[in-house]
Tab-separated table of C-alpha atoms in Angstrom:
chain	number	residue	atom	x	y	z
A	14	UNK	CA	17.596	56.783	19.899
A	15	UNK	CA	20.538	56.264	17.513
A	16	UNK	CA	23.059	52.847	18.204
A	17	UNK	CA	25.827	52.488	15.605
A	18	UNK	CA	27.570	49.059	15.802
A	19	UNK	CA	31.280	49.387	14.134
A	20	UNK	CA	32.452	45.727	13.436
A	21	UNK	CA	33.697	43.110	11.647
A	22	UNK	CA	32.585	39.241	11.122
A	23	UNK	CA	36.413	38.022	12.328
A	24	UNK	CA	36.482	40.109	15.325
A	25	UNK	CA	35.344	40.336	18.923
A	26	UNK	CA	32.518	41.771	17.374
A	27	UNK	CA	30.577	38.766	17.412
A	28	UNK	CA	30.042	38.954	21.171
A	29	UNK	CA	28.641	42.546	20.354
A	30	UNK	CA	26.528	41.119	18.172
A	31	UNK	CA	24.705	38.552	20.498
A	32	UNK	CA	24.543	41.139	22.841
A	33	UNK	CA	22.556	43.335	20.670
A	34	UNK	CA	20.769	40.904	19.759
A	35	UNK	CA	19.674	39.845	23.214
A	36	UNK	CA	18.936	43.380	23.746
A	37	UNK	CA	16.516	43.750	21.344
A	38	UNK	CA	17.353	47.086	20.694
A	39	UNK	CA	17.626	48.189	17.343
A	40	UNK	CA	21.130	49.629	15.688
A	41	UNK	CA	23.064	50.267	12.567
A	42	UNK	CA	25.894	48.449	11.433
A	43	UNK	CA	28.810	49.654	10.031
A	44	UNK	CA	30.900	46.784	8.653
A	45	UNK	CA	34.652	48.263	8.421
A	46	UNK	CA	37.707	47.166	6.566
A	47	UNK	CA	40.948	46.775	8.175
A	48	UNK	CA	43.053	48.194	5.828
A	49	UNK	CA	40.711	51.579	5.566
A	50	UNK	CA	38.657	52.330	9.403
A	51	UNK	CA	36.266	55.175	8.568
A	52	UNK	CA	36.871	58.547	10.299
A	53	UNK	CA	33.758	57.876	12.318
A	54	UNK	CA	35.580	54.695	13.945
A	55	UNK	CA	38.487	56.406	14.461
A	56	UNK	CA	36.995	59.591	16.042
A	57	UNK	CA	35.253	57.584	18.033
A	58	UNK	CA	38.017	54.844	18.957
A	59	UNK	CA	41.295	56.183	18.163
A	60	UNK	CA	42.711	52.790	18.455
A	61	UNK	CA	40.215	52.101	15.352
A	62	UNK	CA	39.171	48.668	17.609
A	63	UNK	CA	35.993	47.000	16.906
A	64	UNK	CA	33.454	46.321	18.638
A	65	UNK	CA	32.817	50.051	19.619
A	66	UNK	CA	28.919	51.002	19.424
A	67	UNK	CA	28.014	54.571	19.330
A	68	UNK	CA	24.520	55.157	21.516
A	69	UNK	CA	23.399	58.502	21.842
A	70	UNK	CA	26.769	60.081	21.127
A	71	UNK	CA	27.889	58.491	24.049
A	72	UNK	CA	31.001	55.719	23.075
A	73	UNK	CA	31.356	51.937	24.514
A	74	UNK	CA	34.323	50.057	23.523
A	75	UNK	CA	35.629	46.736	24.567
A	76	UNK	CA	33.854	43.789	24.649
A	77	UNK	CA	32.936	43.101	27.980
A	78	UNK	CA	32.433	46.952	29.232
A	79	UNK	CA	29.286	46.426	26.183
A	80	UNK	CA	27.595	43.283	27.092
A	81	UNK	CA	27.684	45.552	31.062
A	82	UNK	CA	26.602	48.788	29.367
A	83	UNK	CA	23.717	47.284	27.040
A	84	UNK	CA	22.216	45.314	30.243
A	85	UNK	CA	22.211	48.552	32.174
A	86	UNK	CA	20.909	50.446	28.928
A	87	UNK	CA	17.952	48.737	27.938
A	88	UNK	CA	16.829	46.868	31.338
A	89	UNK	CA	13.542	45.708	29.796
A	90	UNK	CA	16.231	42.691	28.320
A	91	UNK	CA	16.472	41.571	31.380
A	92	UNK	CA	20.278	40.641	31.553
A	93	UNK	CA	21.285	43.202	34.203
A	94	UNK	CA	22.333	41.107	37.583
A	95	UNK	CA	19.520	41.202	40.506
A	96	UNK	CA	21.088	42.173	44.025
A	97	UNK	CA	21.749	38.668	44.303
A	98	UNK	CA	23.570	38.058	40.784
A	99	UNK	CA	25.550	40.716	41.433
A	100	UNK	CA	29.292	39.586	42.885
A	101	UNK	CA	29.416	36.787	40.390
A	102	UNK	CA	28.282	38.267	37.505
A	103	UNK	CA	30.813	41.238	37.666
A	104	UNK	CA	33.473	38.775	39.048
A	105	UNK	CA	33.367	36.297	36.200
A	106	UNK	CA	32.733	38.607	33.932
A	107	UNK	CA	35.975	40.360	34.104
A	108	UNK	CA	38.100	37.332	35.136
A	109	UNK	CA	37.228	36.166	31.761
A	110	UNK	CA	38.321	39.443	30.387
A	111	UNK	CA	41.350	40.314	32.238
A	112	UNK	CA	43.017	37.334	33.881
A	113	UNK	CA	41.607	34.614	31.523
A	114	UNK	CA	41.825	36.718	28.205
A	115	UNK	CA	45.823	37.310	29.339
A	116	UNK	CA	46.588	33.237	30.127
A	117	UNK	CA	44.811	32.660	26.793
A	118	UNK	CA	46.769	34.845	24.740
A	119	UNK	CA	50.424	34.279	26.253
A	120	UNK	CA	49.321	30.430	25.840
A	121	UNK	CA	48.698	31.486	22.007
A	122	UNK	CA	51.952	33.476	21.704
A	123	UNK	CA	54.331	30.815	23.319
A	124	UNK	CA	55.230	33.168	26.094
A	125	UNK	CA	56.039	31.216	29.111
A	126	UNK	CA	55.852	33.188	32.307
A	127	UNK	CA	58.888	31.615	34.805
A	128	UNK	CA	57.359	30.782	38.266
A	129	UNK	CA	59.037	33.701	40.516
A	130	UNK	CA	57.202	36.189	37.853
A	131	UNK	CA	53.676	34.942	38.176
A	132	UNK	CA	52.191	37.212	40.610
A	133	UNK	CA	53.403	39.951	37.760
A	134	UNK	CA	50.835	38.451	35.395
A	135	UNK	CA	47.713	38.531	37.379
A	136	UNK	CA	46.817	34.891	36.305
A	137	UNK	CA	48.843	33.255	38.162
A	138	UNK	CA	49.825	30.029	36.133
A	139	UNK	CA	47.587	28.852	32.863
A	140	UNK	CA	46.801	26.089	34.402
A	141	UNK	CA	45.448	27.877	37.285
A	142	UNK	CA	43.024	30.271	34.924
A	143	UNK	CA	41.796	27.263	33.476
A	144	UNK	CA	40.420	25.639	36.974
A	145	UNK	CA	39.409	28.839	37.864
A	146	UNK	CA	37.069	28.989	35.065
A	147	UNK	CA	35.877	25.461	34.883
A	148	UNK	CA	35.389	26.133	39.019
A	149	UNK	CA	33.108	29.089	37.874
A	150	UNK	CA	31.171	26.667	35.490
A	151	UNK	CA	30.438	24.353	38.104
A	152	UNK	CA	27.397	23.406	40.196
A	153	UNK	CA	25.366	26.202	38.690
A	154	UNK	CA	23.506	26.505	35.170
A	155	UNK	CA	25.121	30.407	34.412
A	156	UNK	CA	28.180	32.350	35.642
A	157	UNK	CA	25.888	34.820	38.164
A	158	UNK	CA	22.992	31.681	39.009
A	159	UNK	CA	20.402	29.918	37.290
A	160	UNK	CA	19.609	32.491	35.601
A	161	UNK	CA	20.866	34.024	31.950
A	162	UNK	CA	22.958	37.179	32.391
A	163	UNK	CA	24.970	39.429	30.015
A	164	UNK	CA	27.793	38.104	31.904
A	165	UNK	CA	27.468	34.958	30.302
A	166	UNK	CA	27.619	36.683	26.367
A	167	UNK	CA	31.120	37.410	27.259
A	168	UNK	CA	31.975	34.300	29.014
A	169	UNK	CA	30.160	31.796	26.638
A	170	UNK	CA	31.677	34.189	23.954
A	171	UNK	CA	35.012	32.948	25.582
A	172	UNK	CA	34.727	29.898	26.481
A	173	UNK	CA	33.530	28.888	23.119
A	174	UNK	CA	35.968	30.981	20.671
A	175	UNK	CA	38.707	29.297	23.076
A	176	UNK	CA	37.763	25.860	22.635
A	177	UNK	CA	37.208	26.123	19.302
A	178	UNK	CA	40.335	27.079	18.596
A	179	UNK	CA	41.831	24.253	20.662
A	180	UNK	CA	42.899	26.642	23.871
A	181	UNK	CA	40.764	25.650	26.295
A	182	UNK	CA	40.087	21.736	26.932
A	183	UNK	CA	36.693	20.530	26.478
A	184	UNK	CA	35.755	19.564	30.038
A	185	UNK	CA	31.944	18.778	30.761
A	186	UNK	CA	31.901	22.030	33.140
A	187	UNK	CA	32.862	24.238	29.347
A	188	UNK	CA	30.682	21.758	27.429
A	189	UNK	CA	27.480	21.500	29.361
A	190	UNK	CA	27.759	24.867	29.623
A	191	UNK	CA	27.985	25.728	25.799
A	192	UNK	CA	25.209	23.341	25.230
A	193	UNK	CA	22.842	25.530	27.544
A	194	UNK	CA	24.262	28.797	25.610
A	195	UNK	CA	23.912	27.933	21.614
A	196	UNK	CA	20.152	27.223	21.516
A	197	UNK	CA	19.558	30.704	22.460
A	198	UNK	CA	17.548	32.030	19.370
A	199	UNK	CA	19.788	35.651	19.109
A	200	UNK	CA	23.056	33.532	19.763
A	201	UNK	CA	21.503	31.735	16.806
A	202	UNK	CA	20.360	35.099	15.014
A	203	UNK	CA	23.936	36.932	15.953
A	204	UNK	CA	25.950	33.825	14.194
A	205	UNK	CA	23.904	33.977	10.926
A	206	UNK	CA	24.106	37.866	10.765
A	207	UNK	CA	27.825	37.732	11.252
A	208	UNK	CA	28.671	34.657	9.173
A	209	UNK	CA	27.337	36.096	6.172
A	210	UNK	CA	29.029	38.907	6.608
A	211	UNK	CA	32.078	36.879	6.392
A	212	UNK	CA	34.760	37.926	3.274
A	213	UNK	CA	34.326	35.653	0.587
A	214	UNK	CA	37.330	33.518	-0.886
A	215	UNK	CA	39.013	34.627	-4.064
């Protein structure tokens, strides 16, 4: 078995990394520079994007379509959904990806969608995404139960990278929520890895 992990410490790549690291599978990474992608990235992801993982020969890219793929790869993990788990953990999974990730980064860029164009966005209004999320968050410990899914790698991924960054307010549904997340010990591995990997300061 053969799992090459392209990446980069100031990327999406960190939720790649926890995953992995909840996996428990073991991989190579190949730390890439922005300015010069290796071949291999680019023959494997033209669009040179990182995270991509390599498994097999067989290419993932894009954050959330790994956290899904690893949980289905190595089941012993335990983060694929039961029967049960199932609706939520695929629904909030890619809301956060899709609807979410697109309010988040029109918010960033100043773009203000006008009200008769709103059904073109598939978020509706920012405002909306937001209490759709903190809805999601509430009345149960994890986005697919009480139980700890891959779906909640991306999400927590999410939900803390956009209230750190002063996004998303820090409402007790995102807060409790983070506090359940960070204790996790390959959350707590993943960070280290991927904070000393971080460029130095000249």
């Amino acid at each position: 078995m053969t799992l090459t992990f392209y990446t980069h410490p100031m990327s999406r790549g960190r939720i790649a990394r926890w995953m992995l690291e909840e996996s428990g599978a073991p991989y190579d990474t190949v730390l890439i520079d922005w300015d010069d992608k290796p071949a291999a990235l680019l023959a494997a992801n033209p669009l040179g994007k990182v995270p991509t993982i390599v498994h097999d020969g067989h290419v993932v890219s894009e954050a959330a379509a790994i956290c899904a793929y690893m949980a289905e790869a190595f089941p012993d993990a335990g983060l694929a959904p039961t029967a049960a788990e199932r609706a939520a953990y695929h629904r909030w999974m890619f809301f956060t990806a899709g609807p979410l990730e697109s309010a988040m980064m029109d918010k960033a860029l100043g773009v203000d969608v006008p009200a008769d164009r709103r059904m073109m966005v598939g978020y509706g209004s920012f405002a909306e995404a937001v209490d759709t999320l903190e809805q999601a968050l509430s009345g149960t410990a994890y986005v697919a139960g009480d139980r700890f899914t891959a779906a909640d790698v991306y999400v927590g991924s999410a939900v803390g990278w956009f209230t750190q960054f002063g996004m998303l307010e820090k409402r007790a549904a995102f807060t409790d929520y983070l506090a359940r997340l960070w204790d996790r010990p390959a959350w707590v591995r993943a960070r280290a890895i991927d904070d000393a990997l971080m460029p130095t300061k000249a």
